[in-house]
PDB file of C-alpha atoms in Angstrom:
ATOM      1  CA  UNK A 245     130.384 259.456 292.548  1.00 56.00           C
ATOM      2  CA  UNK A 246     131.363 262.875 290.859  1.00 75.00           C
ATOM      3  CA  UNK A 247     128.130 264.139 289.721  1.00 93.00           C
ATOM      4  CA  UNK A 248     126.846 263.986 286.241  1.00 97.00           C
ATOM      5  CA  UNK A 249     129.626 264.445 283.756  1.00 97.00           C
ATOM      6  CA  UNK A 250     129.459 265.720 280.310  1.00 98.00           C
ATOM      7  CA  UNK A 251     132.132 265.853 277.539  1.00 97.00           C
ATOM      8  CA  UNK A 252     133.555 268.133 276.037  1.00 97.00           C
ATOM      9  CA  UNK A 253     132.817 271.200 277.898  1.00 97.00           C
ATOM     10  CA  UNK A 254     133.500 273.363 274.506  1.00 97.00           C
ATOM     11  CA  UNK A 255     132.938 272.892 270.818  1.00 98.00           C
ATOM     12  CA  UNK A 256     133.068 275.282 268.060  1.00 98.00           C
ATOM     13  CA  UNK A 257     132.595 273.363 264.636  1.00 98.00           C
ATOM     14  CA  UNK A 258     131.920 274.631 260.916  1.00 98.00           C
ATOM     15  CA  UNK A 259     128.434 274.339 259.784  1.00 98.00           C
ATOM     16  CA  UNK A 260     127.448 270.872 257.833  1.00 98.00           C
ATOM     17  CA  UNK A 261     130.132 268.725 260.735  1.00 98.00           C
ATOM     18  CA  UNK A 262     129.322 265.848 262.226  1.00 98.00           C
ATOM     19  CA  UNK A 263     129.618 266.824 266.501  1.00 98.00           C
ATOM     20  CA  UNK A 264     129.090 264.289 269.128  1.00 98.00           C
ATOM     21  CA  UNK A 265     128.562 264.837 273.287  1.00 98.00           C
ATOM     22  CA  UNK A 266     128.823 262.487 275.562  1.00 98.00           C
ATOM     23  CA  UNK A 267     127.346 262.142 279.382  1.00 98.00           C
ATOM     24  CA  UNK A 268     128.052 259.910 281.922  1.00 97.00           C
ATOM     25  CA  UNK A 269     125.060 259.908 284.993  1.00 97.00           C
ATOM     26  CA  UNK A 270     124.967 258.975 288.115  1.00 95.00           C
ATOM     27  CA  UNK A 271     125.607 255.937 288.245  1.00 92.00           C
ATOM     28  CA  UNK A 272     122.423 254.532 290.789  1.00 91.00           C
ATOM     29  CA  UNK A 273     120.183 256.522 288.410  1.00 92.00           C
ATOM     30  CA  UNK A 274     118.405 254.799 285.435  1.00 92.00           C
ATOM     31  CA  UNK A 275     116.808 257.991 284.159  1.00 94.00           C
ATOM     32  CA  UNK A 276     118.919 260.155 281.648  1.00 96.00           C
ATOM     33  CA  UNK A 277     117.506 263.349 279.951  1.00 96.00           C
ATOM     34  CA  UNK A 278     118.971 266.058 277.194  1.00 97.00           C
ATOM     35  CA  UNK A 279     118.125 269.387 277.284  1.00 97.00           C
ATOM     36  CA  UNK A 280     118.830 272.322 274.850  1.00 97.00           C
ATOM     37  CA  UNK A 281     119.590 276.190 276.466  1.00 97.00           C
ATOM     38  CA  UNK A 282     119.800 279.134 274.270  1.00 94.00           C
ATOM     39  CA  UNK A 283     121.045 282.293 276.071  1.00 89.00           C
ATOM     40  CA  UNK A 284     118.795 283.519 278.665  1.00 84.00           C
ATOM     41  CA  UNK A 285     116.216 280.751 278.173  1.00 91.00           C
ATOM     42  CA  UNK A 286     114.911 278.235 280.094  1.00 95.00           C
ATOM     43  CA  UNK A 287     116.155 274.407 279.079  1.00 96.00           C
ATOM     44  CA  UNK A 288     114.157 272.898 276.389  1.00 94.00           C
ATOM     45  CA  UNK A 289     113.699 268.900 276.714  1.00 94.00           C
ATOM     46  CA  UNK A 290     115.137 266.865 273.860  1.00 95.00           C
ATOM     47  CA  UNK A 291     114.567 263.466 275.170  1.00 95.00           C
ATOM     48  CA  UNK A 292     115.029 260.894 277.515  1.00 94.00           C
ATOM     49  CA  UNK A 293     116.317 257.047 278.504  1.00 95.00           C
ATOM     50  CA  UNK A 294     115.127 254.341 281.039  1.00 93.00           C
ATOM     51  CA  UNK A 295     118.327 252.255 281.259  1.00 93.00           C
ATOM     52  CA  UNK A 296     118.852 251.810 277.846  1.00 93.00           C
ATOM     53  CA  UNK A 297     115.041 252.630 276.585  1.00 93.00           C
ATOM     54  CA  UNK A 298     114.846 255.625 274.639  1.00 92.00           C
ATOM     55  CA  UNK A 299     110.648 256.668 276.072  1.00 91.00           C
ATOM     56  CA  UNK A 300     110.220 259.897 274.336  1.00 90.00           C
ATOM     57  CA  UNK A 301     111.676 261.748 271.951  1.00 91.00           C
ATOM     58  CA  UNK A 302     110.663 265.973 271.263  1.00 90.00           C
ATOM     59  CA  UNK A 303     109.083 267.403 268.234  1.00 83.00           C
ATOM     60  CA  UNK A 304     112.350 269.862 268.765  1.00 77.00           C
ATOM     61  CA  UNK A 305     114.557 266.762 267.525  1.00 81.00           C
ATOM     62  CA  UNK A 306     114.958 266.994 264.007  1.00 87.00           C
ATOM     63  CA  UNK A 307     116.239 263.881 262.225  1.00 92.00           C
ATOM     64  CA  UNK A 308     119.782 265.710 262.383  1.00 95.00           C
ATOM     65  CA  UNK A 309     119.652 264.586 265.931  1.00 96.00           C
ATOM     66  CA  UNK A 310     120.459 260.921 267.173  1.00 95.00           C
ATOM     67  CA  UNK A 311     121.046 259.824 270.627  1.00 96.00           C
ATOM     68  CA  UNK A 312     121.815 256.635 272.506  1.00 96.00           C
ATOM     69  CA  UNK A 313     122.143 254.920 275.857  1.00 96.00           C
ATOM     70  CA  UNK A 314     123.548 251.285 274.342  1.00 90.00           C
ATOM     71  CA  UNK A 315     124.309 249.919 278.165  1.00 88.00           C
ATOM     72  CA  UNK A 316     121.885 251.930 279.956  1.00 86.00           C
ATOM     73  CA  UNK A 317     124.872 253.547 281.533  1.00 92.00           C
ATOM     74  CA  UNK A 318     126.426 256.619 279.590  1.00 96.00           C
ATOM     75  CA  UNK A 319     125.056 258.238 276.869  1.00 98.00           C
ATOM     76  CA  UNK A 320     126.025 260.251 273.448  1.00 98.00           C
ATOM     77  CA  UNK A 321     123.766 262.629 271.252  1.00 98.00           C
ATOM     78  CA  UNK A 322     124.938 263.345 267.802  1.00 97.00           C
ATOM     79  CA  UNK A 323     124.111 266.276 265.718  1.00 97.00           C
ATOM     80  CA  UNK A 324     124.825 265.764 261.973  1.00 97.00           C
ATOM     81  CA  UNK A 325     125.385 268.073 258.996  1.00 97.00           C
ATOM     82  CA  UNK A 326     125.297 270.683 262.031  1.00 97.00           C
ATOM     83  CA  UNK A 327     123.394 274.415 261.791  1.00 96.00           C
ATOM     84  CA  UNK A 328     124.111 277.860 263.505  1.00 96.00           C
ATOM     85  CA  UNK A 329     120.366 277.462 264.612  1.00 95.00           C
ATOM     86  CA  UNK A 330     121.899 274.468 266.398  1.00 96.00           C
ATOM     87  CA  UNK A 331     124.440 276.678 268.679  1.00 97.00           C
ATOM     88  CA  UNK A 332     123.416 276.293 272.168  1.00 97.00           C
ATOM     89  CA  UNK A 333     124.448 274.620 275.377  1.00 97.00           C
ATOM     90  CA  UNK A 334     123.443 271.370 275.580  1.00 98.00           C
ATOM     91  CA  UNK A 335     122.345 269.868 279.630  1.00 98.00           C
ATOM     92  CA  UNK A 336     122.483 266.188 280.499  1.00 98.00           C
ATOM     93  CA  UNK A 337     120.690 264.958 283.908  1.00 97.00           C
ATOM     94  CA  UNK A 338     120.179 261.987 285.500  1.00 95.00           C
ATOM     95  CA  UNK A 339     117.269 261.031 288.158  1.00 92.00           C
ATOM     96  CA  UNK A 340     116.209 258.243 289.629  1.00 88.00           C
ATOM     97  CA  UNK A 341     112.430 256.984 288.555  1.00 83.00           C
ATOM     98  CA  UNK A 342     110.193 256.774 291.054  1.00 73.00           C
ATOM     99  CA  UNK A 343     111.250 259.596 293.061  1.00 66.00           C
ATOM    100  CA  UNK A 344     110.996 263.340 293.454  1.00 71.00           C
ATOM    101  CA  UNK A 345     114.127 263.911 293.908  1.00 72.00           C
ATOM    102  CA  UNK A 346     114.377 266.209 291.252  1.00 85.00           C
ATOM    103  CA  UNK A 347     117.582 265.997 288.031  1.00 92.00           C
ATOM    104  CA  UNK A 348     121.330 266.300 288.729  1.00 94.00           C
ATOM    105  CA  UNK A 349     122.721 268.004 286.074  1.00 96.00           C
ATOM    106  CA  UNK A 350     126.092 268.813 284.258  1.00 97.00           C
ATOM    107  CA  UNK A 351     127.697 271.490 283.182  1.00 96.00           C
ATOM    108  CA  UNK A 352     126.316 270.785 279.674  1.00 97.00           C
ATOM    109  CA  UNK A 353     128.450 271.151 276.630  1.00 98.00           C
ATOM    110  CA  UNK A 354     128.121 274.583 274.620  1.00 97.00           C
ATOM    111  CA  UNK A 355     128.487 274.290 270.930  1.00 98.00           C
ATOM    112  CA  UNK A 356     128.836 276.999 268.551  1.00 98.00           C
ATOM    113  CA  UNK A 357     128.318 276.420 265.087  1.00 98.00           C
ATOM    114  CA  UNK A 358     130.446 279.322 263.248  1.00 97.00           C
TER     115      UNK A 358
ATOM    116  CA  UNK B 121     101.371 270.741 276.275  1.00 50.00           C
ATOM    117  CA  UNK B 122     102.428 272.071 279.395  1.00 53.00           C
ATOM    118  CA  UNK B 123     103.463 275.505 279.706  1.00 81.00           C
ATOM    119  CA  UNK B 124     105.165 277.894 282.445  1.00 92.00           C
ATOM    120  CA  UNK B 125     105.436 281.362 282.350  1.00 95.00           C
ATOM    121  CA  UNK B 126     108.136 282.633 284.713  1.00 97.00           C
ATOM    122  CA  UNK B 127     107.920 286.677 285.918  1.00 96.00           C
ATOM    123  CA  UNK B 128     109.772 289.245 286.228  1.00 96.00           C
ATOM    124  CA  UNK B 129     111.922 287.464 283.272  1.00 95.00           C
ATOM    125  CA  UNK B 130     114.827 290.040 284.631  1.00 96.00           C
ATOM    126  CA  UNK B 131     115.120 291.378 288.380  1.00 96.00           C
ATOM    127  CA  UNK B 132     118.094 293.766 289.474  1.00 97.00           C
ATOM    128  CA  UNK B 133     117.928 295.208 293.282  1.00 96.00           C
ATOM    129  CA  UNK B 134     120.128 296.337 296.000  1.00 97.00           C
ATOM    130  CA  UNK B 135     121.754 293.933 298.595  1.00 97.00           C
ATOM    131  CA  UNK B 136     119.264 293.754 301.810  1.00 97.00           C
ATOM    132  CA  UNK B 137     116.127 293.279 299.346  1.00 97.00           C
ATOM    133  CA  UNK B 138     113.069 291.100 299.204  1.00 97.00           C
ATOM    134  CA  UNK B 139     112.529 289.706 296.064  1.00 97.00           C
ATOM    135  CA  UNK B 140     109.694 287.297 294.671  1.00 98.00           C
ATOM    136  CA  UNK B 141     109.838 285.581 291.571  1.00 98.00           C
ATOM    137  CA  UNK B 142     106.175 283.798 290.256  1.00 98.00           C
ATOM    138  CA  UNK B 143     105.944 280.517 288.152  1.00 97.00           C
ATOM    139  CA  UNK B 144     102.256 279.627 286.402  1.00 96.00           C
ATOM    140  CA  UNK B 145     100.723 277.341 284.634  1.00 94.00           C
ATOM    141  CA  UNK B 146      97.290 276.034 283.428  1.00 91.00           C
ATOM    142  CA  UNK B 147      98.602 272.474 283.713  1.00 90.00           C
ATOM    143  CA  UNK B 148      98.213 270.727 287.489  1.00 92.00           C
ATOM    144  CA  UNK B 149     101.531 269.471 288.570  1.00 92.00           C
ATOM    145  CA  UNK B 150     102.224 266.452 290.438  1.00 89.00           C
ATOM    146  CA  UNK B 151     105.091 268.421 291.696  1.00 91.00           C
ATOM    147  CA  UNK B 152     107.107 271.499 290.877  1.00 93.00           C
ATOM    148  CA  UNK B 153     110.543 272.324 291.722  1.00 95.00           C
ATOM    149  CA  UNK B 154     112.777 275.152 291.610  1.00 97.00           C
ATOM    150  CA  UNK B 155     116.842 275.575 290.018  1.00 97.00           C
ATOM    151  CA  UNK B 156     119.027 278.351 290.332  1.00 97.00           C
ATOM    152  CA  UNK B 157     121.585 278.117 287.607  1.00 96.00           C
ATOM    153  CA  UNK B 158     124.858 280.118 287.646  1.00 94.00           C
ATOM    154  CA  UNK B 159     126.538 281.015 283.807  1.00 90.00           C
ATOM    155  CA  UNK B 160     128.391 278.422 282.107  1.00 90.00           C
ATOM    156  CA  UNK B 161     126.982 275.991 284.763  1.00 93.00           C
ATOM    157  CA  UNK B 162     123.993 273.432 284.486  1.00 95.00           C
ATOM    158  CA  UNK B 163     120.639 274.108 286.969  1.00 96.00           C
ATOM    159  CA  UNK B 164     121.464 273.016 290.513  1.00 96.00           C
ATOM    160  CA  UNK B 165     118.161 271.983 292.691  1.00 95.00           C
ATOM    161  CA  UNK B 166     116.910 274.334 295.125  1.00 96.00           C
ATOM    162  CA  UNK B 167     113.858 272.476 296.299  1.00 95.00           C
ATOM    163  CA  UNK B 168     110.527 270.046 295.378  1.00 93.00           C
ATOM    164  CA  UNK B 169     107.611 271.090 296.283  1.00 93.00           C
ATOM    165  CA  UNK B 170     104.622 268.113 296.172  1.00 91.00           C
ATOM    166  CA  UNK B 171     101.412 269.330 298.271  1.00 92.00           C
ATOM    167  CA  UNK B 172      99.282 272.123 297.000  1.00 93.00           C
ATOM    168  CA  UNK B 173      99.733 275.218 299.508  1.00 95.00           C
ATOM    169  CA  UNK B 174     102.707 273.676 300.479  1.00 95.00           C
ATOM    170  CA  UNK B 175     105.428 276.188 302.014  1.00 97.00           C
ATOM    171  CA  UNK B 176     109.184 275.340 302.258  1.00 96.00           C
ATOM    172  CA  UNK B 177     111.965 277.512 303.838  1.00 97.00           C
ATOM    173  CA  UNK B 178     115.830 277.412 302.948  1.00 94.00           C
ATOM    174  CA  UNK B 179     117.149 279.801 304.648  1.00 95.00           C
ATOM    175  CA  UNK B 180     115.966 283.307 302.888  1.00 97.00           C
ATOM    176  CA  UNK B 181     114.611 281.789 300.182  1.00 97.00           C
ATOM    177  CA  UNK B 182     110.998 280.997 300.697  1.00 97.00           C
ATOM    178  CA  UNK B 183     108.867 278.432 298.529  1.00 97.00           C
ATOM    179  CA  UNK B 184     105.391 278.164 297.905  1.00 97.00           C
ATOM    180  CA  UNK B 185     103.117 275.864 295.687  1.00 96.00           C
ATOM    181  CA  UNK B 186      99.704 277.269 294.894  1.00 96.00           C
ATOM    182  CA  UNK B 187      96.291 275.323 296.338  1.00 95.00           C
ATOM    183  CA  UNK B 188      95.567 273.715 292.743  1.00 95.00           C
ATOM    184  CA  UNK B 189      99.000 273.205 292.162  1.00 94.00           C
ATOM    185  CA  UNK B 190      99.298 275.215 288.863  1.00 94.00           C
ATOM    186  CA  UNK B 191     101.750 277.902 290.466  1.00 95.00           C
ATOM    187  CA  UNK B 192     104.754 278.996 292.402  1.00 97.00           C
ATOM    188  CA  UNK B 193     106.731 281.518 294.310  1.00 97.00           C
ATOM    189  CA  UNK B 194     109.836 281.819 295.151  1.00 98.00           C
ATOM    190  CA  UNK B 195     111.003 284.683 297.810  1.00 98.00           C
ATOM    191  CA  UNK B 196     114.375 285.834 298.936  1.00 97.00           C
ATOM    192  CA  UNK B 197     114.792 287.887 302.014  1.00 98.00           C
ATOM    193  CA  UNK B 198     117.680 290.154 302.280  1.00 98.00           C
ATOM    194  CA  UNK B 199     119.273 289.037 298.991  1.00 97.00           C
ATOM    195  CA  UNK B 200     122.827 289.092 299.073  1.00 97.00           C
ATOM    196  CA  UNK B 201     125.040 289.214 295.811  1.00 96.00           C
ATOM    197  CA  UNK B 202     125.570 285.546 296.136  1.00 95.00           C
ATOM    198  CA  UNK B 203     121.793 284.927 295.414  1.00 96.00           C
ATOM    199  CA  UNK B 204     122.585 286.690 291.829  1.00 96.00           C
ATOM    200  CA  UNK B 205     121.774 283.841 289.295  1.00 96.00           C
ATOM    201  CA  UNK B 206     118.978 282.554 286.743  1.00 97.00           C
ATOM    202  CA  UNK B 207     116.100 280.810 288.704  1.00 98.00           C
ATOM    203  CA  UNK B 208     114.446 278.074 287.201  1.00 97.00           C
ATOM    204  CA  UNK B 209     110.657 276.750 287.851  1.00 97.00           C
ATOM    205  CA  UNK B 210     110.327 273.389 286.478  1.00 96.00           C
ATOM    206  CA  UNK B 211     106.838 271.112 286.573  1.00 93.00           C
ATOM    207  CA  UNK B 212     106.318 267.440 286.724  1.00 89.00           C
ATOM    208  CA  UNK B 213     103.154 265.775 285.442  1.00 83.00           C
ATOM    209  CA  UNK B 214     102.410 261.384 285.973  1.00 77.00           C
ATOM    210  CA  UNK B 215     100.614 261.961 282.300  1.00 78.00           C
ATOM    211  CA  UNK B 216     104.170 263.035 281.294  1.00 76.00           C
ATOM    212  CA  UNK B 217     105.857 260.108 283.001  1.00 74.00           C
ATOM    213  CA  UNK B 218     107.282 263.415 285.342  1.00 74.00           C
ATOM    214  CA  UNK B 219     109.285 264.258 282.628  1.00 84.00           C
ATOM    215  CA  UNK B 220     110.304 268.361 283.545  1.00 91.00           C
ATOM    216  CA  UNK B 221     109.012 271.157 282.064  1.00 92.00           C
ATOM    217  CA  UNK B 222     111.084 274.250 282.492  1.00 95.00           C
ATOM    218  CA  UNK B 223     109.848 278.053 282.336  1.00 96.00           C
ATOM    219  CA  UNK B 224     111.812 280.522 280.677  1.00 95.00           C
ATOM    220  CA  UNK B 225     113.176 281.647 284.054  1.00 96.00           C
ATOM    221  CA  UNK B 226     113.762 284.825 285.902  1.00 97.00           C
ATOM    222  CA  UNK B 227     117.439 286.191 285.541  1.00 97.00           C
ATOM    223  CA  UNK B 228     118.093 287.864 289.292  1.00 97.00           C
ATOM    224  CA  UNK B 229     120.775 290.227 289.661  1.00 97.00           C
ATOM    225  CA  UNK B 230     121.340 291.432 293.088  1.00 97.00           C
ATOM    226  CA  UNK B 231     124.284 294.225 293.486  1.00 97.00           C
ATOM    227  CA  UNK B 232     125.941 295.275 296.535  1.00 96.00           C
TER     228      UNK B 232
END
């Protein structure tokens, strides 16, 4: 297994697009978790997935914001009609529940909204 | 709602320093754990730390969890430019299905 992955690593798009990520976990962990990072900040939590259970969502999630986990196995969060307020790098982890083993994480995906 | 305040938010020193970064809270944590994350790269675990007064050594770097579990230190010994990076204190709660909650982290900048 290569670690979390997240795709793409880039993506500049105009304000009002449509922009979709996509992460694929590890693949013994059930847990999967977004994050948002703006420049010199700590990562905010966006939500999260048990297999394919979507448990909590943030306040921070405006309705712009959808994600999914259909198979409990990869997972996609789509921004629409997209802001600048929304440029920011966005982390994926994976953990398994139960544990303290703490979140493997990508290299997130930084969007910039020009 | 849980909330940790990391400090110094910025540290530069010398190579051959000590440096010690603090992580608080009001919230108890069922456990608290520490990232060091490089630019352009996601958080990469440094350690977990589950008992209060709990210390844990990796190498230089030096962990500790406070006695009521509501804070942390982290301390580097003879930083080296390697150690140069944006540390991360992040708490778990049961109440928050131990979900993470991230401080704002402490950017370390260690020159040679």
């Amino acid at each position: 297994d290569t670690g979390v992955s997240q795709n793409p690593r880039h993506k500049i798009t105009k304000r009002g697009q449509n922009v979709t990520f996509r992460c694929d976990p590890i693949s013994e962990h059930n847990r999967l978790y977004w994050y948002r990072q703006t420049l010199g900040q700590g990562p905010e939590f966006l939500t999260y997935f048990q297999n394919e259970a979507q448990l909590e969502k943030s306040r921070l999630l405006s309705d712009r914001f959808s994600a999914e986990r259909p198979k409990g196995s990869f997972s996609t969060l789509e921004i629409q009609r997209t802001e600048q307020g929304d440029s920011a790098m966005y982390l994926c982890a994976s953990s398994l529940s139960g544990t303290l083993n703490g979140y493997t994480f990508g290299s997130g995906t930084r969007l910039t909204v020009v | 709602t849980q909330l940790l305040e990391q400090s110094p938010q910025f540290l530069s020193i010398q190579e051959g320093e000590n440096l010690t970064v603090y992580c608080n809270s009001s919230s108890v944590f069922s456990s608290l754990q520490w990232y060091r994350q490089e630019p352009g790269e996601g958080p990469v675990l440094l350690v977990t730390v589950v008992t209060g007064g709990e210390v844990k050594k990796l190498k230089r770097l030096t962990f500790q969890f406070g006695d009521a579990r509501k804070d942390s230190s982290l301390h580097i010994t003879a930083a080296q430019p390697g150690d140069t990076g944006l540390y991360l204190c992040a708490g778990a709660t049961k109440a928050a299905g131990n979900k993470l909650t991230f401080g704002g982290g402490t950017r370390v900048l260690v020159k040679p």
